[in-house]
């Protein structure tokens, strides 16, 4: 790929070296686990766009490659050059092409253990956290994944240098203290001094050359706070705030968050549409996934600060469940009420309901089990971490069974277990449940109609904090469950 410098960028040896390497190898390296999960999902006849797009967005390399290809000249008749939504990208590309893209990427696991590789992993972690925080800040709605993508690729220039010019990236890193807020601005200044162009202008140049839509090009070049007192919670403010919060999450002891949140939202940036309370809620929700996201890019927590090691939730200000979960599920429940009126509700609504619960509660896994002709409940659909063997051996006998799940279905009682590893619980799990591993917490929502169990919604989480549900959230969970039941009847 030709990536000659644009007139807006001053040429220099470091910049020319980077662009020459991009011409040969434009892609980032992908996390092996992300690639395996996406491959498994694409190979399933039950895969759907929303699930595939969510898996793509969990990896920087996959997201970047999908966006680079879908906005190339070949796809212009189908909207290429304007696509920022990963769901739309997957829909236009198709599952077969998506699988080929997945297989074409080099794996992050193949990189040698070195300071440069650790820096690249850390940069990927910052980008993934920014993406997750942007989705939390934006709240429920169809644009959340697009805002997450914009926030992710505000880091494009820095990740390109870390990937293709590691010596320069390490030198810049050593010159800039890991102190939030304002870390990105200090990195821009140092990269401009060393490379002749800031990370932001470099990322914007490459994004434009790749044919990315204006929204992504603008986000990649975001070097100063968005202007205007009436800026509102648009994509630039979401991207700016999400990246500042990602650095706060990684480089600031949670005991000092309160002092910094005001600086991030009101005094320093008076036009920011976000309050400290909104920022705190987004931080708390995202911090629960810090360990999982760090592991996904192969970054040991020992490489981060002391307070991020071991129990990463101990010092976090957590409001469980989050306000975003309640808001998101309220919107989804309203949409499903409309879907119930459609002739294909029985096919579409159960999967949409499972996806809504998965996104709202943030479990490790969500499973829908449905009754078959043999009278048993079988695994019909899985979101999140796949079940071993596809869960084929996991059944629930809701009529004659004596295990914990069967009794829950027979009683029609919702069940939340905070510590499923206790012997009092683990000894009563159903046949074949070992395919789900050893979750710490789980939630069961049986679906019964006129004395018969038609299905079961199952959610779990393997690590702390356990799943937690307050009265308002439980009311919404039951509403979504009842809507699913109405579609199946």
PDB file of C-alpha atoms in Angstrom, residues 255-475:
ATOM      1  CA  UNK A 255      -8.089   7.088  45.725  1.00  0.00           C
ATOM      2  CA  UNK A 256      -7.195  10.132  43.627  1.00  0.00           C
ATOM      3  CA  UNK A 257      -9.953   9.804  41.044  1.00  0.00           C
ATOM      4  CA  UNK A 258     -12.310  12.309  42.634  1.00  0.00           C
ATOM      5  CA  UNK A 259      -9.685  15.036  42.595  1.00  0.00           C
ATOM      6  CA  UNK A 260      -8.976  14.416  38.904  1.00  0.00           C
ATOM      7  CA  UNK A 261     -12.527  13.959  37.623  1.00  0.00           C
ATOM      8  CA  UNK A 262     -13.374  17.603  38.105  1.00  0.00           C
ATOM      9  CA  UNK A 263     -10.264  18.603  36.156  1.00  0.00           C
ATOM     10  CA  UNK A 264     -11.269  16.256  33.353  1.00  0.00           C
ATOM     11  CA  UNK A 265     -14.835  17.488  33.090  1.00  0.00           C
ATOM     12  CA  UNK A 266     -15.528  21.005  34.326  1.00  0.00           C
ATOM     13  CA  UNK A 267     -12.789  23.442  35.443  1.00  0.00           C
ATOM     14  CA  UNK A 268     -10.212  22.742  32.733  1.00  0.00           C
ATOM     15  CA  UNK A 269     -12.687  21.962  29.963  1.00  0.00           C
ATOM     16  CA  UNK A 270     -15.675  24.153  30.701  1.00  0.00           C
ATOM     17  CA  UNK A 271     -17.487  23.061  27.551  1.00  0.00           C
ATOM     18  CA  UNK A 272     -17.439  19.351  28.458  1.00  0.00           C
ATOM     19  CA  UNK A 273     -20.964  17.892  28.439  1.00  0.00           C
ATOM     20  CA  UNK A 274     -20.072  15.227  30.997  1.00  0.00           C
ATOM     21  CA  UNK A 275     -20.345  15.583  34.760  1.00  0.00           C
ATOM     22  CA  UNK A 276     -17.958  13.998  37.301  1.00  0.00           C
ATOM     23  CA  UNK A 277     -20.795  11.630  38.278  1.00  0.00           C
ATOM     24  CA  UNK A 278     -21.139  10.394  34.687  1.00  0.00           C
ATOM     25  CA  UNK A 279     -17.392   9.943  34.398  1.00  0.00           C
ATOM     26  CA  UNK A 280     -17.225   8.053  37.699  1.00  0.00           C
ATOM     27  CA  UNK A 281     -20.048   5.706  36.645  1.00  0.00           C
ATOM     28  CA  UNK A 282     -18.276   4.954  33.347  1.00  0.00           C
ATOM     29  CA  UNK A 283     -14.999   4.300  35.166  1.00  0.00           C
ATOM     30  CA  UNK A 284     -16.639   1.969  37.660  1.00  0.00           C
ATOM     31  CA  UNK A 285     -18.423  -0.033  34.960  1.00  0.00           C
ATOM     32  CA  UNK A 286     -15.286  -0.358  32.826  1.00  0.00           C
ATOM     33  CA  UNK A 287     -12.942  -1.205  35.677  1.00  0.00           C
ATOM     34  CA  UNK A 288     -14.784  -4.453  36.289  1.00  0.00           C
ATOM     35  CA  UNK A 289     -13.497  -5.636  32.904  1.00  0.00           C
ATOM     36  CA  UNK A 290      -9.940  -4.328  33.238  1.00  0.00           C
ATOM     37  CA  UNK A 291      -8.381  -7.693  34.042  1.00  0.00           C
ATOM     38  CA  UNK A 292     -10.213  -9.451  31.199  1.00  0.00           C
ATOM     39  CA  UNK A 293      -9.273  -6.781  28.650  1.00  0.00           C
ATOM     40  CA  UNK A 294      -5.624  -6.750  29.818  1.00  0.00           C
ATOM     41  CA  UNK A 295      -5.468 -10.528  29.511  1.00  0.00           C
ATOM     42  CA  UNK A 296      -6.992 -10.365  26.023  1.00  0.00           C
ATOM     43  CA  UNK A 297      -3.974  -8.392  24.762  1.00  0.00           C
ATOM     44  CA  UNK A 298      -1.503 -10.548  26.690  1.00  0.00           C
ATOM     45  CA  UNK A 299      -0.553  -7.812  29.136  1.00  0.00           C
ATOM     46  CA  UNK A 300       0.263  -9.069  32.647  1.00  0.00           C
ATOM     47  CA  UNK A 301      -1.263  -6.869  35.326  1.00  0.00           C
ATOM     48  CA  UNK A 302       2.152  -6.866  36.983  1.00  0.00           C
ATOM     49  CA  UNK A 303       3.237  -4.513  34.203  1.00  0.00           C
ATOM     50  CA  UNK A 304       0.720  -1.933  35.434  1.00  0.00           C
ATOM     51  CA  UNK A 305       0.588  -0.052  38.701  1.00  0.00           C
ATOM     52  CA  UNK A 306       0.407  -1.780  42.071  1.00  0.00           C
ATOM     53  CA  UNK A 307      -3.276  -1.010  42.611  1.00  0.00           C
ATOM     54  CA  UNK A 308      -4.159  -2.794  39.354  1.00  0.00           C
ATOM     55  CA  UNK A 309      -2.651  -6.106  40.449  1.00  0.00           C
ATOM     56  CA  UNK A 310      -4.482  -8.974  42.150  1.00  0.00           C
ATOM     57  CA  UNK A 311      -7.979  -7.763  43.080  1.00  0.00           C
ATOM     58  CA  UNK A 312      -8.550  -5.003  40.548  1.00  0.00           C
ATOM     59  CA  UNK A 313     -11.973  -4.148  41.930  1.00  0.00           C
ATOM     60  CA  UNK A 314     -11.032  -3.614  45.566  1.00  0.00           C
ATOM     61  CA  UNK A 315     -10.558   0.144  45.413  1.00  0.00           C
ATOM     62  CA  UNK A 316     -12.938   0.971  42.594  1.00  0.00           C
ATOM     63  CA  UNK A 317     -15.951   3.162  43.315  1.00  0.00           C
ATOM     64  CA  UNK A 318     -18.607   0.750  42.084  1.00  0.00           C
ATOM     65  CA  UNK A 319     -22.333   1.463  41.930  1.00  0.00           C
ATOM     66  CA  UNK A 320     -23.694  -2.008  41.297  1.00  0.00           C
ATOM     67  CA  UNK A 321     -25.660  -2.300  39.141  1.00  0.00           C
ATOM     68  CA  UNK A 322     -24.787   0.751  37.077  1.00  0.00           C
ATOM     69  CA  UNK A 323     -27.283   3.365  36.018  1.00  0.00           C
ATOM     70  CA  UNK A 324     -26.262   2.658  32.427  1.00  0.00           C
ATOM     71  CA  UNK A 325     -27.451  -0.938  32.777  1.00  0.00           C
ATOM     72  CA  UNK A 326     -30.914   0.181  33.856  1.00  0.00           C
ATOM     73  CA  UNK A 327     -31.097   2.844  31.132  1.00  0.00           C
ATOM     74  CA  UNK A 328     -29.897   0.485  28.418  1.00  0.00           C
ATOM     75  CA  UNK A 329     -32.304  -2.274  29.379  1.00  0.00           C
ATOM     76  CA  UNK A 330     -35.222   0.170  29.568  1.00  0.00           C
ATOM     77  CA  UNK A 331     -34.590   1.243  25.972  1.00  0.00           C
ATOM     78  CA  UNK A 332     -34.138  -2.341  24.792  1.00  0.00           C
ATOM     79  CA  UNK A 333     -37.342  -3.470  26.506  1.00  0.00           C
ATOM     80  CA  UNK A 334     -39.298  -0.738  24.720  1.00  0.00           C
ATOM     81  CA  UNK A 335     -37.851  -1.817  21.370  1.00  0.00           C
ATOM     82  CA  UNK A 336     -38.748  -5.444  22.040  1.00  0.00           C
ATOM     83  CA  UNK A 337     -42.339  -4.476  22.794  1.00  0.00           C
ATOM     84  CA  UNK A 338     -42.508  -3.204  19.212  1.00  0.00           C
ATOM     85  CA  UNK A 339     -40.761  -6.326  17.910  1.00  0.00           C
ATOM     86  CA  UNK A 340     -43.399  -8.537  19.533  1.00  0.00           C
ATOM     87  CA  UNK A 341     -45.898  -7.229  16.974  1.00  0.00           C
ATOM     88  CA  UNK A 342     -43.797  -8.443  14.052  1.00  0.00           C
ATOM     89  CA  UNK A 343     -44.558 -11.782  12.352  1.00  0.00           C
ATOM     90  CA  UNK A 344     -40.990 -13.055  12.851  1.00  0.00           C
ATOM     91  CA  UNK A 345     -40.843 -12.199  16.566  1.00  0.00           C
ATOM     92  CA  UNK A 346     -40.382 -15.861  17.559  1.00  0.00           C
ATOM     93  CA  UNK A 347     -37.152 -16.049  15.539  1.00  0.00           C
ATOM     94  CA  UNK A 348     -35.716 -12.605  16.272  1.00  0.00           C
ATOM     95  CA  UNK A 349     -36.779 -11.604  19.750  1.00  0.00           C
ATOM     96  CA  UNK A 350     -35.174 -14.391  21.859  1.00  0.00           C
ATOM     97  CA  UNK A 351     -31.732 -13.645  20.440  1.00  0.00           C
ATOM     98  CA  UNK A 352     -32.210  -9.897  20.737  1.00  0.00           C
ATOM     99  CA  UNK A 353     -33.311 -10.321  24.350  1.00  0.00           C
ATOM    100  CA  UNK A 354     -30.215 -12.370  25.160  1.00  0.00           C
ATOM    101  CA  UNK A 355     -28.021  -9.726  23.539  1.00  0.00           C
ATOM    102  CA  UNK A 356     -29.727  -6.979  25.540  1.00  0.00           C
ATOM    103  CA  UNK A 357     -29.128  -8.779  28.832  1.00  0.00           C
ATOM    104  CA  UNK A 358     -25.534  -9.496  27.865  1.00  0.00           C
ATOM    105  CA  UNK A 359     -24.765  -5.858  27.103  1.00  0.00           C
ATOM    106  CA  UNK A 360     -26.627  -4.467  30.104  1.00  0.00           C
ATOM    107  CA  UNK A 361     -25.190  -6.725  32.820  1.00  0.00           C
ATOM    108  CA  UNK A 362     -21.730  -7.329  31.378  1.00  0.00           C
ATOM    109  CA  UNK A 363     -21.497 -11.049  32.197  1.00  0.00           C
ATOM    110  CA  UNK A 364     -18.815 -13.367  30.902  1.00  0.00           C
ATOM    111  CA  UNK A 365     -21.419 -15.444  29.102  1.00  0.00           C
ATOM    112  CA  UNK A 366     -25.143 -15.444  28.324  1.00  0.00           C
ATOM    113  CA  UNK A 367     -26.908 -18.635  27.256  1.00  0.00           C
ATOM    114  CA  UNK A 368     -30.423 -19.308  25.991  1.00  0.00           C
ATOM    115  CA  UNK A 369     -31.698 -22.855  26.534  1.00  0.00           C
ATOM    116  CA  UNK A 370     -34.922 -23.890  24.782  1.00  0.00           C
ATOM    117  CA  UNK A 371     -37.204 -26.899  25.056  1.00  0.00           C
ATOM    118  CA  UNK A 372     -36.964 -29.504  22.292  1.00  0.00           C
ATOM    119  CA  UNK A 373     -39.188 -32.419  21.321  1.00  0.00           C
ATOM    120  CA  UNK A 374     -37.438 -34.699  23.849  1.00  0.00           C
ATOM    121  CA  UNK A 375     -38.796 -32.482  26.648  1.00  0.00           C
ATOM    122  CA  UNK A 376     -35.319 -31.307  27.711  1.00  0.00           C
ATOM    123  CA  UNK A 377     -33.852 -27.814  27.594  1.00  0.00           C
ATOM    124  CA  UNK A 378     -30.890 -27.621  25.206  1.00  0.00           C
ATOM    125  CA  UNK A 379     -28.396 -24.847  24.492  1.00  0.00           C
ATOM    126  CA  UNK A 380     -29.821 -22.775  21.622  1.00  0.00           C
ATOM    127  CA  UNK A 381     -27.671 -19.646  21.627  1.00  0.00           C
ATOM    128  CA  UNK A 382     -24.516 -18.386  23.381  1.00  0.00           C
ATOM    129  CA  UNK A 383     -23.031 -14.897  23.693  1.00  0.00           C
ATOM    130  CA  UNK A 384     -19.623 -14.130  25.161  1.00  0.00           C
ATOM    131  CA  UNK A 385     -17.196 -16.899  26.101  1.00  0.00           C
ATOM    132  CA  UNK A 386     -18.064 -20.035  24.089  1.00  0.00           C
ATOM    133  CA  UNK A 387     -19.094 -23.227  25.868  1.00  0.00           C
ATOM    134  CA  UNK A 388     -16.741 -26.190  25.595  1.00  0.00           C
ATOM    135  CA  UNK A 389     -17.948 -28.455  22.805  1.00  0.00           C
ATOM    136  CA  UNK A 390     -20.636 -25.944  21.967  1.00  0.00           C
ATOM    137  CA  UNK A 391     -22.547 -26.993  25.101  1.00  0.00           C
ATOM    138  CA  UNK A 392     -23.966 -30.059  23.367  1.00  0.00           C
ATOM    139  CA  UNK A 393     -23.838 -32.137  26.535  1.00  0.00           C
ATOM    140  CA  UNK A 394     -25.562 -29.562  28.731  1.00  0.00           C
ATOM    141  CA  UNK A 395     -29.264 -30.273  29.183  1.00  0.00           C
ATOM    142  CA  UNK A 396     -31.842 -29.447  31.835  1.00  0.00           C
ATOM    143  CA  UNK A 397     -34.723 -31.815  32.610  1.00  0.00           C
ATOM    144  CA  UNK A 398     -37.285 -29.260  33.775  1.00  0.00           C
ATOM    145  CA  UNK A 399     -39.877 -31.989  34.455  1.00  0.00           C
ATOM    146  CA  UNK A 400     -38.140 -34.833  36.270  1.00  0.00           C
ATOM    147  CA  UNK A 401     -34.691 -33.423  37.010  1.00  0.00           C
ATOM    148  CA  UNK A 402     -33.384 -32.996  40.540  1.00  0.00           C
ATOM    149  CA  UNK A 403     -30.410 -30.711  39.940  1.00  0.00           C
ATOM    150  CA  UNK A 404     -30.415 -27.036  40.944  1.00  0.00           C
ATOM    151  CA  UNK A 405     -31.372 -25.740  37.490  1.00  0.00           C
ATOM    152  CA  UNK A 406     -34.230 -28.233  37.142  1.00  0.00           C
ATOM    153  CA  UNK A 407     -35.666 -27.317  40.536  1.00  0.00           C
ATOM    154  CA  UNK A 408     -35.424 -23.626  39.690  1.00  0.00           C
ATOM    155  CA  UNK A 409     -37.404 -24.237  36.493  1.00  0.00           C
ATOM    156  CA  UNK A 410     -39.983 -26.384  38.277  1.00  0.00           C
ATOM    157  CA  UNK A 411     -40.561 -23.658  40.845  1.00  0.00           C
ATOM    158  CA  UNK A 412     -40.534 -20.868  38.255  1.00  0.00           C
ATOM    159  CA  UNK A 413     -38.245 -18.904  40.578  1.00  0.00           C
ATOM    160  CA  UNK A 414     -35.492 -16.560  39.417  1.00  0.00           C
ATOM    161  CA  UNK A 415     -32.185 -17.377  41.067  1.00  0.00           C
ATOM    162  CA  UNK A 416     -29.027 -15.295  41.612  1.00  0.00           C
ATOM    163  CA  UNK A 417     -25.984 -17.084  43.095  1.00  0.00           C
ATOM    164  CA  UNK A 418     -22.976 -14.981  44.124  1.00  0.00           C
ATOM    165  CA  UNK A 419     -20.599 -17.892  44.823  1.00  0.00           C
ATOM    166  CA  UNK A 420     -21.354 -20.895  42.635  1.00  0.00           C
ATOM    167  CA  UNK A 421     -18.040 -22.564  43.547  1.00  0.00           C
ATOM    168  CA  UNK A 422     -19.200 -23.524  47.017  1.00  0.00           C
ATOM    169  CA  UNK A 423     -19.654 -27.275  47.399  1.00  0.00           C
ATOM    170  CA  UNK A 424     -23.275 -26.731  48.462  1.00  0.00           C
ATOM    171  CA  UNK A 425     -23.908 -25.322  44.990  1.00  0.00           C
ATOM    172  CA  UNK A 426     -21.436 -27.109  42.710  1.00  0.00           C
ATOM    173  CA  UNK A 427     -22.658 -30.528  43.830  1.00  0.00           C
ATOM    174  CA  UNK A 428     -26.124 -29.799  42.430  1.00  0.00           C
ATOM    175  CA  UNK A 429     -25.336 -28.412  38.975  1.00  0.00           C
ATOM    176  CA  UNK A 430     -26.936 -30.124  35.946  1.00  0.00           C
ATOM    177  CA  UNK A 431     -25.404 -32.774  33.661  1.00  0.00           C
ATOM    178  CA  UNK A 432     -22.886 -31.418  31.218  1.00  0.00           C
ATOM    179  CA  UNK A 433     -22.602 -28.078  32.992  1.00  0.00           C
ATOM    180  CA  UNK A 434     -18.812 -28.493  33.088  1.00  0.00           C
ATOM    181  CA  UNK A 435     -18.756 -27.002  29.579  1.00  0.00           C
ATOM    182  CA  UNK A 436     -19.274 -23.605  31.250  1.00  0.00           C
ATOM    183  CA  UNK A 437     -16.148 -23.951  33.406  1.00  0.00           C
ATOM    184  CA  UNK A 438     -16.361 -22.748  37.009  1.00  0.00           C
ATOM    185  CA  UNK A 439     -18.227 -19.423  37.116  1.00  0.00           C
ATOM    186  CA  UNK A 440     -18.140 -17.470  40.343  1.00  0.00           C
ATOM    187  CA  UNK A 441     -21.663 -16.054  40.000  1.00  0.00           C
ATOM    188  CA  UNK A 442     -24.673 -16.945  37.899  1.00  0.00           C
ATOM    189  CA  UNK A 443     -28.225 -15.801  37.232  1.00  0.00           C
ATOM    190  CA  UNK A 444     -31.133 -18.049  36.153  1.00  0.00           C
ATOM    191  CA  UNK A 445     -34.350 -16.740  34.605  1.00  0.00           C
ATOM    192  CA  UNK A 446     -36.707 -19.663  33.792  1.00  0.00           C
ATOM    193  CA  UNK A 447     -39.465 -19.198  31.219  1.00  0.00           C
ATOM    194  CA  UNK A 448     -42.675 -21.001  32.196  1.00  0.00           C
ATOM    195  CA  UNK A 449     -46.097 -20.961  30.587  1.00  0.00           C
ATOM    196  CA  UNK A 450     -49.152 -22.812  31.930  1.00  0.00           C
ATOM    197  CA  UNK A 451     -47.037 -25.135  34.066  1.00  0.00           C
ATOM    198  CA  UNK A 452     -44.499 -25.950  31.328  1.00  0.00           C
ATOM    199  CA  UNK A 453     -40.928 -24.690  31.101  1.00  0.00           C
ATOM    200  CA  UNK A 454     -40.253 -23.486  27.560  1.00  0.00           C
ATOM    201  CA  UNK A 455     -36.768 -22.189  28.166  1.00  0.00           C
ATOM    202  CA  UNK A 456     -34.130 -20.785  30.501  1.00  0.00           C
ATOM    203  CA  UNK A 457     -31.940 -17.674  30.332  1.00  0.00           C
ATOM    204  CA  UNK A 458     -28.547 -18.156  31.997  1.00  0.00           C
ATOM    205  CA  UNK A 459     -25.838 -15.564  32.684  1.00  0.00           C
ATOM    206  CA  UNK A 460     -22.535 -16.021  34.493  1.00  0.00           C
ATOM    207  CA  UNK A 461     -19.352 -14.233  35.490  1.00  0.00           C
ATOM    208  CA  UNK A 462     -16.091 -16.015  36.265  1.00  0.00           C
ATOM    209  CA  UNK A 463     -14.357 -13.234  38.216  1.00  0.00           C
ATOM    210  CA  UNK A 464     -15.142 -10.578  40.808  1.00  0.00           C
ATOM    211  CA  UNK A 465     -17.264  -8.613  41.237  1.00  0.00           C
ATOM    212  CA  UNK A 466     -20.156 -11.078  41.122  1.00  0.00           C
ATOM    213  CA  UNK A 467     -23.323 -10.355  39.203  1.00  0.00           C
ATOM    214  CA  UNK A 468     -25.565  -8.078  41.249  1.00  0.00           C
ATOM    215  CA  UNK A 469     -29.160  -7.009  40.660  1.00  0.00           C
ATOM    216  CA  UNK A 470     -31.245  -4.409  42.483  1.00  0.00           C
ATOM    217  CA  UNK A 471     -35.056  -4.201  42.453  1.00  0.00           C
ATOM    218  CA  UNK A 472     -35.307  -1.905  39.434  1.00  0.00           C
ATOM    219  CA  UNK A 473     -32.934  -3.983  37.350  1.00  0.00           C
ATOM    220  CA  UNK A 474     -34.678  -7.232  38.357  1.00  0.00           C
ATOM    221  CA  UNK A 475     -37.981  -5.736  37.247  1.00  0.00           C
TER     222      UNK A 475
END
